GROMACS .gro file of C-alpha atoms in nm:
model
  250
    1MET     CA    1  -1.814  17.810   4.544
    2GLU     CA    2  -1.900  17.511   4.469
    3ASN     CA    3  -1.613  17.260   4.483
    4ALA     CA    4  -1.527  17.351   4.762
    5PRO     CA    5  -1.688  17.112   5.000
    6GLU     CA    6  -1.490  16.836   4.724
    7ARG     CA    7  -1.202  16.981   4.753
    8GLN     CA    8  -1.256  17.049   5.133
    9GLY     CA    9  -1.352  16.684   5.141
   10GLU     CA   10  -1.098  16.501   4.884
   11ARG     CA   11  -0.764  16.691   5.188
   12GLU     CA   12  -0.943  16.521   5.436
   13GLU     CA   13  -0.926  16.184   5.249
   14SER     CA   14  -0.558  16.252   5.179
   15GLY     CA   15  -0.524  16.343   5.475
   16MET     CA   16  -0.700  15.994   5.597
   17ALA     CA   17  -0.462  15.798   5.366
   18GLN     CA   18  -0.124  15.972   5.504
   19GLY     CA   19  -0.201  15.987   5.889
   20GLY     CA   20  -0.327  15.560   5.806
   21THR     CA   21   0.044  15.511   5.708
   22ARG     CA   22   0.262  15.699   5.899
   23ALA     CA   23   0.201  15.428   6.169
   24PRO     CA   24   0.319  15.187   5.948
   25SER     CA   25   0.600  15.381   5.872
   26GLY     CA   26   0.680  15.366   6.235
   27LEU     CA   27   0.637  14.991   6.217
   28ARG     CA   28   0.884  14.938   5.962
   29ARG     CA   29   1.141  15.187   6.080
   30ALA     CA   30   1.119  14.995   6.495
   31LEU     CA   31   1.121  14.702   6.281
   32ARG     CA   32   1.438  14.802   6.083
   33ARG     CA   33   1.608  14.908   6.400
   34ILE     CA   34   1.586  14.551   6.588
   35ALA     CA   35   1.655  14.362   6.250
   36LEU     CA   36   1.996  14.585   6.282
   37VAL     CA   37   2.022  14.514   6.643
   38LEU     CA   38   1.923  14.127   6.555
   39LEU     CA   39   2.264  14.142   6.294
   40VAL     CA   40   2.517  14.341   6.503
   41LEU     CA   41   2.440  14.011   6.764
   42LEU     CA   42   2.520  13.758   6.518
   43VAL     CA   43   2.787  13.862   6.381
   44ALA     CA   44   2.963  14.034   6.655
   45PRO     CA   45   3.138  13.728   6.856
   46TYR     CA   46   3.297  13.650   6.492
   47GLY     CA   47   3.474  14.023   6.550
   48LEU     CA   48   3.521  13.862   6.881
   49ILE     CA   49   3.717  13.486   6.750
   50LEU     CA   50   3.912  13.660   6.595
   51LEU     CA   51   4.050  13.949   6.845
   52TYR     CA   52   4.045  13.697   7.070
   53ALA     CA   53   4.306  13.535   6.924
   54PRO     CA   54   4.616  13.700   7.016
   55GLY     CA   55   4.718  13.520   7.388
   56PHE     CA   56   4.767  13.836   7.544
   57VAL     CA   57   4.417  13.887   7.549
   58HIS     CA   58   4.200  13.753   7.798
   59PRO     CA   59   3.843  13.684   7.742
   60VAL     CA   60   3.563  13.733   7.994
   61SER     CA   61   3.191  13.483   7.925
   62THR     CA   62   2.872  13.555   7.950
   63LEU     CA   63   2.778  13.403   8.260
   64MET     CA   64   3.114  13.617   8.458
   65LEU     CA   65   2.918  13.878   8.271
   66ARG     CA   66   2.638  13.740   8.462
   67ASP     CA   67   2.801  13.778   8.802
   68VAL     CA   68   2.927  14.060   8.799
   69VAL     CA   69   2.544  14.251   8.796
   70LEU     CA   70   2.397  13.958   9.045
   71ARG     CA   71   2.758  13.859   9.279
   72GLY     CA   72   2.893  14.191   9.211
   73GLY     CA   73   3.197  14.017   9.056
   74TYR     CA   74   3.356  13.626   9.056
   75ASP     CA   75   3.660  13.475   9.124
   76ARG     CA   76   3.921  13.387   8.764
   77GLN     CA   77   4.288  13.440   8.707
   78TRP     CA   78   4.366  13.425   8.453
   79THR     CA   79   4.668  13.132   8.392
   80PRO     CA   80   4.850  13.065   8.078
   81PHE     CA   81   4.850  12.681   7.935
   82GLU     CA   82   5.220  12.614   8.005
   83LYS     CA   83   5.093  12.674   8.364
   84ILE     CA   84   4.804  12.515   8.389
   85SER     CA   85   4.908  12.115   8.546
   86PRO     CA   86   4.898  11.864   8.195
   87HIS     CA   87   4.725  11.639   8.404
   88LEU     CA   88   4.406  11.861   8.444
   89VAL     CA   89   4.443  11.903   8.080
   90ARG     CA   90   4.439  11.598   8.006
   91SER     CA   91   4.152  11.496   8.264
   92VAL     CA   92   3.929  11.785   8.104
   93MET     CA   93   4.014  11.640   7.747
   94VAL     CA   94   3.914  11.322   7.776
   95SER     CA   95   3.630  11.342   8.020
   96GLU     CA   96   3.486  11.682   7.859
   97ASP     CA   97   3.562  11.593   7.470
   98GLY     CA   98   3.840  11.250   7.418
   99GLN     CA   99   3.776  11.338   6.973
  100PHE     CA  100   3.942  11.722   7.035
  101CYS     CA  101   4.231  11.694   6.880
  102ALA     CA  102   4.055  11.508   6.524
  103HIS     CA  103   3.728  11.736   6.505
  104ASP     CA  104   3.715  12.087   6.338
  105GLY     CA  105   3.517  12.202   6.651
  106VAL     CA  106   3.166  12.016   6.569
  107ASP     CA  107   3.187  11.584   6.652
  108TRP     CA  108   2.932  11.484   6.367
  109VAL     CA  109   2.959  11.137   6.442
  110GLN     CA  110   2.833  11.254   6.765
  111MET     CA  111   2.580  11.526   6.642
  112ARG     CA  112   2.425  11.277   6.351
  113GLY     CA  113   2.352  10.997   6.658
  114VAL     CA  114   2.177  11.319   6.937
  115VAL     CA  115   1.995  11.374   6.553
  116GLN     CA  116   1.847  11.060   6.473
  117ASP     CA  117   1.786  11.022   6.889
  118ALA     CA  118   1.636  11.326   6.899
  119LEU     CA  119   1.429  11.141   6.513
  120GLU     CA  120   1.337  10.906   6.736
  121GLY     CA  121   1.165  11.053   6.965
  122GLU     CA  122   1.409  10.863   7.268
  123THR     CA  123   1.612  11.140   7.527
  124THR     CA  124   1.912  11.286   7.348
  125ARG     CA  125   2.261  11.286   7.478
  126GLY     CA  126   2.508  11.548   7.529
  127ALA     CA  127   2.698  11.595   7.173
  128SER     CA  128   2.871  11.954   7.334
  129THR     CA  129   3.276  11.930   7.250
  130ILE     CA  130   3.511  12.182   7.391
  131PRO     CA  131   3.536  12.432   7.118
  132MET     CA  132   3.097  12.436   7.091
  133GLN     CA  133   3.145  12.496   7.502
  134THR     CA  134   3.426  12.725   7.484
  135VAL     CA  135   3.211  12.901   7.264
  136LYS     CA  136   2.848  12.907   7.441
  137ASN     CA  137   3.049  13.041   7.733
  138LEU     CA  138   3.166  13.301   7.579
  139PHE     CA  139   2.894  13.451   7.354
  140LEU     CA  140   2.549  13.269   7.418
  141TRP     CA  141   2.418  13.164   7.711
  142ASN     CA  142   2.291  12.850   7.920
  143GLY     CA  143   2.006  12.559   7.851
  144ARG     CA  144   1.925  12.327   7.589
  145PHE     CA  145   1.759  12.509   7.344
  146PHE     CA  146   1.766  12.446   6.934
  147LEU     CA  147   1.854  12.825   6.877
  148ARG     CA  148   2.150  12.791   7.090
  149LYS     CA  149   2.236  12.524   6.916
  150LEU     CA  150   2.218  12.637   6.569
  151LEU     CA  151   2.442  12.929   6.610
  152GLU     CA  152   2.700  12.761   6.868
  153LEU     CA  153   2.749  12.503   6.613
  154PRO     CA  154   2.952  12.806   6.357
  155LEU     CA  155   3.069  12.992   6.596
  156ALA     CA  156   3.221  12.671   6.724
  157LEU     CA  157   3.389  12.599   6.376
  158THR     CA  158   3.516  12.982   6.283
  159ALA     CA  159   3.686  12.906   6.629
  160ASP     CA  160   3.831  12.567   6.564
  161VAL     CA  161   4.014  12.746   6.267
  162VAL     CA  162   4.075  13.095   6.383
  163TRP     CA  163   4.232  12.953   6.731
  164SER     CA  164   4.461  12.737   6.761
  165LYS     CA  165   4.396  12.418   6.940
  166ARG     CA  166   4.600  12.488   7.221
  167ARG     CA  167   4.439  12.864   7.256
  168ILE     CA  168   4.075  12.667   7.230
  169MET     CA  169   4.186  12.489   7.572
  170GLU     CA  170   4.343  12.775   7.715
  171ILE     CA  171   4.047  12.982   7.686
  172TYR     CA  172   3.819  12.683   7.838
  173LEU     CA  173   3.985  12.635   8.090
  174ASN     CA  174   4.051  13.000   8.196
  175ILE     CA  175   3.590  13.067   8.187
  176ALA     CA  176   3.514  12.718   8.278
  177GLU     CA  177   3.297  12.715   8.605
  178TRP     CA  178   3.334  12.523   8.867
  179GLY     CA  179   3.099  12.696   9.128
  180PRO     CA  180   2.910  12.977   9.156
  181GLY     CA  181   3.198  13.268   9.119
  182ILE     CA  182   3.467  13.088   9.080
  183TYR     CA  183   3.621  13.044   8.713
  184GLY     CA  184   3.894  12.934   8.564
  185ALA     CA  185   4.101  12.620   8.682
  186GLU     CA  186   4.359  12.895   8.878
  187ALA     CA  187   4.053  12.946   9.068
  188ALA     CA  188   3.898  12.635   9.088
  189ALA     CA  189   4.260  12.468   9.205
  190ARG     CA  190   4.257  12.682   9.472
  191HIS     CA  191   3.938  12.688   9.586
  192HIS     CA  192   3.903  12.361   9.635
  193PHE     CA  193   4.182  12.201   9.674
  194GLY     CA  194   4.480  12.528   9.819
  195VAL     CA  195   4.704  12.491   9.537
  196SER     CA  196   4.840  12.621   9.220
  197ALA     CA  197   4.634  12.528   8.870
  198ALA     CA  198   5.013  12.420   8.797
  199ASN     CA  199   5.034  12.225   9.081
  200LEU     CA  200   4.699  11.988   9.037
  201SER     CA  201   4.795  11.585   9.135
  202ARG     CA  202   4.634  11.356   8.885
  203ARG     CA  203   4.291  11.275   9.157
  204GLN     CA  204   4.279  11.624   9.219
  205ALA     CA  205   4.275  11.703   8.789
  206ALA     CA  206   4.021  11.422   8.792
  207LEU     CA  207   3.819  11.564   9.066
  208LEU     CA  208   3.741  11.873   8.906
  209ALA     CA  209   3.693  11.736   8.524
  210VAL     CA  210   3.432  11.521   8.630
  211SER     CA  211   3.300  11.824   8.811
  212LEU     CA  212   3.254  12.000   8.577
  213PRO     CA  213   2.934  11.885   8.385
  214ASN     CA  214   2.766  12.016   8.721
  215PRO     CA  215   3.036  12.200   8.906
  216PHE     CA  216   2.750  12.342   9.125
  217ASP     CA  217   2.666  12.020   9.300
  218ARG     CA  218   2.864  11.841   9.205
  219ASN     CA  219   3.208  11.889   9.484
  220PRO     CA  220   3.552  11.814   9.376
  221ALA     CA  221   3.653  11.895   9.753
  222LYS     CA  222   3.454  11.672   9.925
  223PRO     CA  223   3.338  11.414   9.633
  224GLY     CA  224   3.006  11.164   9.696
  225ARG     CA  225   3.098  10.798   9.602
  226GLY     CA  226   2.935  10.825   9.237
  227LEU     CA  227   3.218  11.094   9.184
  228LYS     CA  228   3.471  10.846   9.312
  229ARG     CA  229   3.414  10.619   9.118
  230LEU     CA  230   3.381  10.970   8.755
  231ALA     CA  231   3.764  11.047   8.915
  232THR     CA  232   3.868  10.662   8.909
  233LEU     CA  233   3.768  10.648   8.528
  234ILE     CA  234   3.933  10.920   8.449
  235GLU     CA  235   4.244  10.937   8.620
  236ARG     CA  236   4.288  10.642   8.431
  237ARG     CA  237   4.207  10.795   8.060
  238ALA     CA  238   4.436  11.029   8.072
  239GLY     CA  239   4.733  10.878   8.203
  240ALA     CA  240   4.612  10.651   7.879
  241SER     CA  241   4.571  10.948   7.672
  242ALA     CA  242   4.884  11.031   7.484
  243ASP     CA  243   4.831  10.866   7.171
  244TYR     CA  244   4.484  11.137   7.160
  245ILE     CA  245   4.657  11.461   7.278
  246THR     CA  246   4.931  11.565   7.066
  247CYS     CA  247   4.810  11.881   6.950
  248LEU     CA  248   4.850  11.952   7.316
  249TYR     CA  249   5.178  11.797   7.379
  250PRO     CA  250   5.313  11.729   7.080
   0.00000   0.00000   0.00000
């Protein structure tokens, strides 16, 4: 009988020890679940890159999904690459990514310049290629975030390996945002100029191209003086881009 209190105390201490491990164990399970979800989110885009390789697949972007939630929908009519005006293709390439045919998804020369500027405390300039913008629009989010850029680089390199240059440009021109709820070349051409993407003129194509960096503030149908000057520059460069665009028009 003398040992009974001791045994009871031992049981209580054991119970406290077991009870004390329940919370950490539950926390570990929760952390494992969170880690699994993050891993799936990190890996899923690479699977989608493979899924989006065939031409009959028409991808939607994260911004389109946002508009489904916030606006109830969006305007986009998928248009094959060959039915998009070469004027627009050339204008977008020289405006957004002049070395599109030469790099492997990332323009490392421009990227080194951005890193150097950041290390020196200077204002950084944009170095996003069309593959980088495409994977960002498809899988990531807008805004200047270092984490997003880290995720963007390997996705762009992978997309450049899996997709042809024509497929990259085709997807980009069908998911680019040209105004609130306006996505893709066809919807943009009809919304701003009342023509199909196939029938865009040189000037219209240049105006659409220079509006891409800020489609909410830059209206290609009603360009200001500055936008007109940019469009004139892009129109001239696009006309002289034959040597730089052979991966799209051999």
